[in-house]
């Protein structure tokens, strides 16, 4: 618990400092590599982790994720925040239980979504109830757990910026430590969210954004979601296809500096 408390305090302190990148490993090896490359915190990716199990995003269980988190927390000295999707259940109690489980596994932060595949976007009042339950669970822990509340509008077919801002402001009022609207496509949208928020804002990176752009727009934390996973998988698939189709092994690369990364 002392080690987890130290990670939690370091993670909270990051949000009071300069804007930072929180990359998303998909397994223990990628987590250790990102630590060796100098990043200061890690966030899981639900889609990337599901890929490691041969599943689609949304097809993992809380038990799966808790085991994944325990492995990451054991393997790295960095704070780990967890993509808890919708909390693995619709009711507020599910969101609270998810916070407790991942904290027990070693996480010091996590995010809750306001959407699920069966219900779609939750009605705002109900979504706030879910955030409030997750906040209550987080605040009951013996260390400072950073609870991120996500507004899913922009990746779920409802790119209504006013509604997104209203939701994030309501989640802040319910006690969320960080707010996040994945899928923002322009820096003007990022700036509008950041100007309306009173808590740190997480932004999902895009290839046409730079860190300097996002920091200027007001982002405090920048994540990449499953993108690092797909970058690695595309390179793997491209090399494998060349082997299968042409007997071409030129896409194979030498091992990275594992001796340095995995000391």
Short mmCIF file of C-alpha atoms in Angstrom, two decimals:
data_model
loop_
_atom_site.label_atom_id
_atom_site.label_comp_id
_atom_site.label_asym_id
_atom_site.label_seq_id
_atom_site.Cartn_x
_atom_site.Cartn_y
_atom_site.Cartn_z
CA UNK A 1 0.00 0.00 0.00
CA UNK A 2 2.89 2.38 0.71
CA UNK A 3 4.18 1.88 -2.83
CA UNK A 4 0.68 2.37 -4.28
CA UNK A 5 0.23 5.53 -2.22
CA UNK A 6 3.52 6.90 -3.56
CA UNK A 7 2.39 6.15 -7.12
CA UNK A 8 -0.97 7.82 -6.44
CA UNK A 9 0.62 10.94 -5.03
CA UNK A 10 3.03 11.15 -7.97
CA UNK A 11 0.12 10.76 -10.39
CA UNK A 12 -1.92 13.51 -8.75
CA UNK A 13 1.13 15.79 -8.74
CA UNK A 14 1.53 15.33 -12.51
CA UNK A 15 -1.90 16.91 -12.99
CA UNK A 16 -0.75 20.01 -11.11
CA UNK A 17 2.32 20.47 -13.30
CA UNK A 18 3.03 20.93 -16.98
CA UNK A 19 0.91 19.18 -19.65
CA UNK A 20 2.02 15.58 -20.09
CA UNK A 21 1.51 12.53 -22.28
CA UNK A 22 0.09 9.38 -20.72
CA UNK A 23 0.67 6.64 -23.32
CA UNK A 24 -1.39 3.47 -23.48
CA UNK A 25 0.45 0.11 -23.33
CA UNK A 26 -1.41 -3.01 -24.34
CA UNK A 27 0.60 -5.56 -22.32
CA UNK A 28 3.38 -5.84 -19.77
CA UNK A 29 6.19 -5.67 -22.32
CA UNK A 30 4.90 -2.47 -23.90
CA UNK A 31 4.39 -0.99 -20.42
CA UNK A 32 8.00 -1.67 -19.44
CA UNK A 33 9.23 -0.29 -22.76
CA UNK A 34 7.27 2.95 -22.27
CA UNK A 35 8.68 3.28 -18.76
CA UNK A 36 12.20 2.80 -20.12
CA UNK A 37 11.51 5.44 -22.78
CA UNK A 38 10.92 8.00 -20.05
CA UNK A 39 7.17 8.41 -19.69
CA UNK A 40 5.89 9.28 -16.22
CA UNK A 41 2.55 7.46 -16.10
CA UNK A 42 0.59 4.87 -18.06
CA UNK A 43 -3.05 4.36 -19.00
CA UNK A 44 -4.53 1.09 -20.18
CA UNK A 45 -6.38 0.79 -23.47
CA UNK A 46 -9.53 -1.33 -23.51
CA UNK A 47 -9.24 -2.00 -27.25
CA UNK A 48 -5.53 -2.79 -27.15
CA UNK A 49 -5.91 -5.11 -24.17
CA UNK A 50 -8.87 -6.86 -25.80
CA UNK A 51 -6.65 -7.47 -28.85
CA UNK A 52 -4.13 -9.33 -26.68
CA UNK A 53 -6.94 -11.74 -25.77
CA UNK A 54 -8.10 -12.11 -29.37
CA UNK A 55 -11.27 -10.12 -28.70
CA UNK A 56 -12.95 -6.93 -29.84
CA UNK A 57 -13.17 -3.82 -27.68
CA UNK A 58 -15.95 -4.21 -25.11
CA UNK A 59 -15.54 -7.99 -24.83
CA UNK A 60 -13.31 -8.13 -21.75
CA UNK A 61 -14.58 -8.63 -18.21
CA UNK A 62 -13.74 -6.86 -14.99
CA UNK A 63 -11.87 -10.00 -13.90
CA UNK A 64 -9.81 -9.85 -17.11
CA UNK A 65 -8.99 -6.19 -16.58
CA UNK A 66 -8.15 -6.58 -12.89
CA UNK A 67 -5.63 -9.30 -13.77
CA UNK A 68 -4.17 -7.08 -16.51
CA UNK A 69 -3.85 -4.15 -14.10
CA UNK A 70 -2.18 -6.31 -11.46
CA UNK A 71 0.42 -7.43 -14.00
CA UNK A 72 1.13 -3.85 -15.12
CA UNK A 73 1.33 -2.52 -11.56
CA UNK A 74 3.74 -5.30 -10.61
CA UNK A 75 5.91 -4.82 -13.71
CA UNK A 76 6.37 -1.06 -13.64
CA UNK A 77 7.09 1.63 -11.06
CA UNK A 78 4.84 4.08 -12.91
CA UNK A 79 1.32 5.09 -11.86
CA UNK A 80 -1.32 3.18 -13.84
CA UNK A 81 -4.73 4.60 -14.76
CA UNK A 82 -7.34 2.21 -16.15
CA UNK A 83 -9.89 2.39 -18.95
CA UNK A 84 -12.85 0.92 -17.04
CA UNK A 85 -15.21 1.35 -20.02
CA UNK A 86 -18.72 1.76 -18.58
CA UNK A 87 -17.77 0.09 -15.29
CA UNK A 88 -18.77 -3.37 -16.57
CA UNK A 89 -22.39 -2.76 -15.75
CA UNK A 90 -25.07 -0.15 -16.26
CA UNK A 91 -25.97 0.68 -12.68
CA UNK A 92 -24.03 3.13 -10.49
CA UNK A 93 -23.05 0.27 -8.19
CA UNK A 94 -21.15 -1.33 -11.07
CA UNK A 95 -19.08 1.82 -11.58
CA UNK A 96 -18.26 1.92 -7.88
CA UNK A 97 -17.33 -1.77 -7.84
CA UNK A 98 -15.04 -1.32 -10.85
CA UNK A 99 -13.14 1.44 -9.05
CA UNK A 100 -12.68 -0.76 -5.99
CA UNK A 101 -11.51 -3.77 -8.03
CA UNK A 102 -8.91 -1.95 -10.09
CA UNK A 103 -7.64 -0.11 -7.02
CA UNK A 104 -7.19 -3.47 -5.27
CA UNK A 105 -5.26 -4.62 -8.37
CA UNK A 106 -2.82 -1.70 -8.08
CA UNK A 107 -4.29 1.14 -10.16
CA UNK A 108 -4.21 4.74 -8.94
CA UNK A 109 -6.71 6.16 -11.41
CA UNK A 110 -9.36 5.18 -13.90
CA UNK A 111 -12.04 6.42 -16.29
CA UNK A 112 -15.79 5.81 -16.47
CA UNK A 113 -17.78 6.21 -19.70
CA UNK A 114 -21.35 7.50 -20.11
CA UNK A 115 -22.28 4.95 -22.79
CA UNK A 116 -22.75 1.24 -23.33
CA UNK A 117 -23.48 -0.88 -26.38
CA UNK A 118 -27.01 -1.83 -25.30
CA UNK A 119 -28.25 1.50 -23.92
CA UNK A 120 -26.26 3.95 -26.01
CA UNK A 121 -25.51 7.32 -24.40
CA UNK A 122 -26.86 7.51 -20.89
CA UNK A 123 -29.38 10.19 -19.99
CA UNK A 124 -27.40 13.01 -18.32
CA UNK A 125 -28.93 12.73 -14.84
CA UNK A 126 -28.29 8.99 -14.74
CA UNK A 127 -24.76 9.48 -16.09
CA UNK A 128 -24.05 11.88 -13.22
CA UNK A 129 -25.34 9.32 -10.71
CA UNK A 130 -22.84 6.82 -12.10
CA UNK A 131 -19.96 9.29 -11.84
CA UNK A 132 -20.98 10.20 -8.29
CA UNK A 133 -20.95 6.52 -7.28
CA UNK A 134 -17.49 6.07 -8.80
CA UNK A 135 -16.26 9.22 -7.03
CA UNK A 136 -17.60 7.98 -3.69
CA UNK A 137 -15.76 4.69 -4.16
CA UNK A 138 -12.56 6.51 -5.14
CA UNK A 139 -12.74 8.81 -2.13
CA UNK A 140 -13.16 5.85 0.21
CA UNK A 141 -9.74 4.51 -0.76
CA UNK A 142 -6.70 5.06 1.49
CA UNK A 143 -4.80 6.89 -1.25
CA UNK A 144 -5.68 9.65 -3.77
CA UNK A 145 -7.34 7.89 -6.71
CA UNK A 146 -7.78 10.09 -9.82
CA UNK A 147 -11.26 9.50 -11.26
CA UNK A 148 -11.73 10.53 -14.90
CA UNK A 149 -15.26 11.02 -16.26
CA UNK A 150 -15.70 10.53 -20.00
CA UNK A 151 -18.32 12.05 -22.29
CA UNK A 152 -18.57 9.66 -25.24
CA UNK A 153 -20.62 11.87 -27.58
CA UNK A 154 -17.96 12.46 -30.21
CA UNK A 155 -17.17 8.78 -30.80
CA UNK A 156 -20.77 7.59 -30.47
CA UNK A 157 -22.49 9.52 -33.24
CA UNK A 158 -23.49 12.64 -31.30
CA UNK A 159 -20.78 15.30 -31.85
CA UNK A 160 -22.78 17.94 -29.96
CA UNK A 161 -20.16 20.17 -28.35
CA UNK A 162 -22.65 22.01 -26.13
CA UNK A 163 -24.01 18.74 -24.74
CA UNK A 164 -20.49 17.43 -24.24
CA UNK A 165 -19.52 20.53 -22.27
CA UNK A 166 -22.68 20.34 -20.16
CA UNK A 167 -22.00 16.69 -19.37
CA UNK A 168 -18.37 17.29 -18.41
CA UNK A 169 -19.33 20.23 -16.20
CA UNK A 170 -21.93 18.05 -14.45
CA UNK A 171 -19.31 15.33 -13.94
CA UNK A 172 -16.95 17.88 -12.41
CA UNK A 173 -19.72 18.97 -10.06
CA UNK A 174 -20.18 15.30 -9.08
CA UNK A 175 -16.51 15.16 -8.05
CA UNK A 176 -14.57 13.91 -11.09
CA UNK A 177 -10.86 14.74 -10.87
CA UNK A 178 -10.31 14.77 -14.65
CA UNK A 179 -12.70 15.11 -17.60
CA UNK A 180 -12.32 13.60 -21.04
CA UNK A 181 -14.22 13.77 -24.32
CA UNK A 182 -12.53 11.37 -26.75
CA UNK A 183 -12.91 12.06 -30.46
CA UNK A 184 -12.46 15.83 -30.58
CA UNK A 185 -11.38 16.63 -34.13
CA UNK A 186 -10.23 20.24 -34.03
CA UNK A 187 -8.13 22.39 -31.75
CA UNK A 188 -11.08 24.76 -31.47
CA UNK A 189 -13.13 21.94 -29.96
CA UNK A 190 -10.29 21.12 -27.57
CA UNK A 191 -10.00 24.78 -26.59
CA UNK A 192 -13.73 25.09 -25.97
CA UNK A 193 -13.72 22.06 -23.68
CA UNK A 194 -10.67 23.25 -21.77
CA UNK A 195 -12.03 26.77 -21.33
CA UNK A 196 -15.31 25.40 -19.97
CA UNK A 197 -13.69 22.92 -17.56
CA UNK A 198 -12.44 23.62 -14.06
CA UNK A 199 -10.64 20.29 -13.69
CA UNK A 200 -7.73 18.94 -15.78
CA UNK A 201 -8.77 17.84 -19.28
CA UNK A 202 -7.52 14.67 -20.96
CA UNK A 203 -7.42 14.82 -24.76
CA UNK A 204 -7.11 11.93 -27.20
CA UNK A 205 -4.21 12.50 -29.59
CA UNK A 206 -4.67 12.64 -33.35
CA UNK A 207 -1.93 12.47 -36.01
CA UNK A 208 -2.69 16.05 -37.01
CA UNK A 209 -2.29 17.41 -33.46
CA UNK A 210 1.04 18.19 -31.81
CA UNK A 211 1.69 18.28 -28.10
CA UNK A 212 2.49 21.98 -28.35
CA UNK A 213 -0.87 22.61 -30.05
CA UNK A 214 -2.78 20.70 -27.37
CA UNK A 215 -0.95 22.36 -24.51
CA UNK A 216 -1.67 25.78 -25.99
CA UNK A 217 -5.35 24.83 -26.28
CA UNK A 218 -5.44 23.99 -22.58
CA UNK A 219 -5.04 20.20 -22.41
CA UNK A 220 -3.38 18.94 -19.26
CA UNK A 221 -3.08 15.26 -20.19
CA UNK A 222 -2.83 13.60 -23.60
CA UNK A 223 -3.46 9.91 -24.21
CA UNK A 224 -3.30 7.85 -27.41
CA UNK A 225 -5.95 5.19 -26.78
CA UNK A 226 -5.35 2.06 -28.84
CA UNK A 227 -3.22 3.86 -31.44
CA UNK A 228 0.15 2.55 -30.26
CA UNK A 229 -1.29 -0.97 -30.34
CA UNK A 230 -2.51 -0.52 -33.91
CA UNK A 231 0.80 1.02 -34.97
CA UNK A 232 2.57 -2.13 -33.75
CA UNK A 233 -0.07 -4.49 -35.18
CA UNK A 234 0.01 -2.84 -38.61
CA UNK A 235 3.79 -3.24 -38.79
CA UNK A 236 3.43 -6.89 -37.76
CA UNK A 237 0.64 -7.54 -40.29
CA UNK A 238 2.50 -5.79 -43.11
CA UNK A 239 5.62 -7.90 -42.55
CA UNK A 240 3.55 -11.09 -42.24
CA UNK A 241 1.61 -10.36 -45.44
CA UNK A 242 4.85 -9.76 -47.35
CA UNK A 243 6.13 -13.15 -46.16
CA UNK A 244 2.92 -14.95 -47.08
CA UNK A 245 2.38 -13.29 -50.46
CA UNK A 246 5.92 -12.87 -51.81
CA UNK A 247 8.25 -14.79 -49.54
CA UNK A 248 9.70 -11.37 -48.71
CA UNK A 249 11.45 -11.18 -45.35
CA UNK A 250 12.74 -7.62 -45.77
CA UNK A 251 10.14 -6.26 -43.35
CA UNK A 252 11.64 -8.14 -40.44
CA UNK A 253 13.53 -5.91 -38.01
CA UNK A 254 16.20 -6.53 -35.43
CA UNK A 255 15.14 -6.64 -31.78
CA UNK A 256 14.96 -3.28 -29.96
CA UNK A 257 17.31 -2.64 -27.01
CA UNK A 258 15.61 -5.07 -24.64
CA UNK A 259 18.67 -5.32 -22.41
CA UNK A 260 18.31 -1.62 -21.66
CA UNK A 261 14.53 -1.62 -21.41
CA UNK A 262 14.12 -4.70 -19.22
CA UNK A 263 16.83 -4.22 -16.63
#
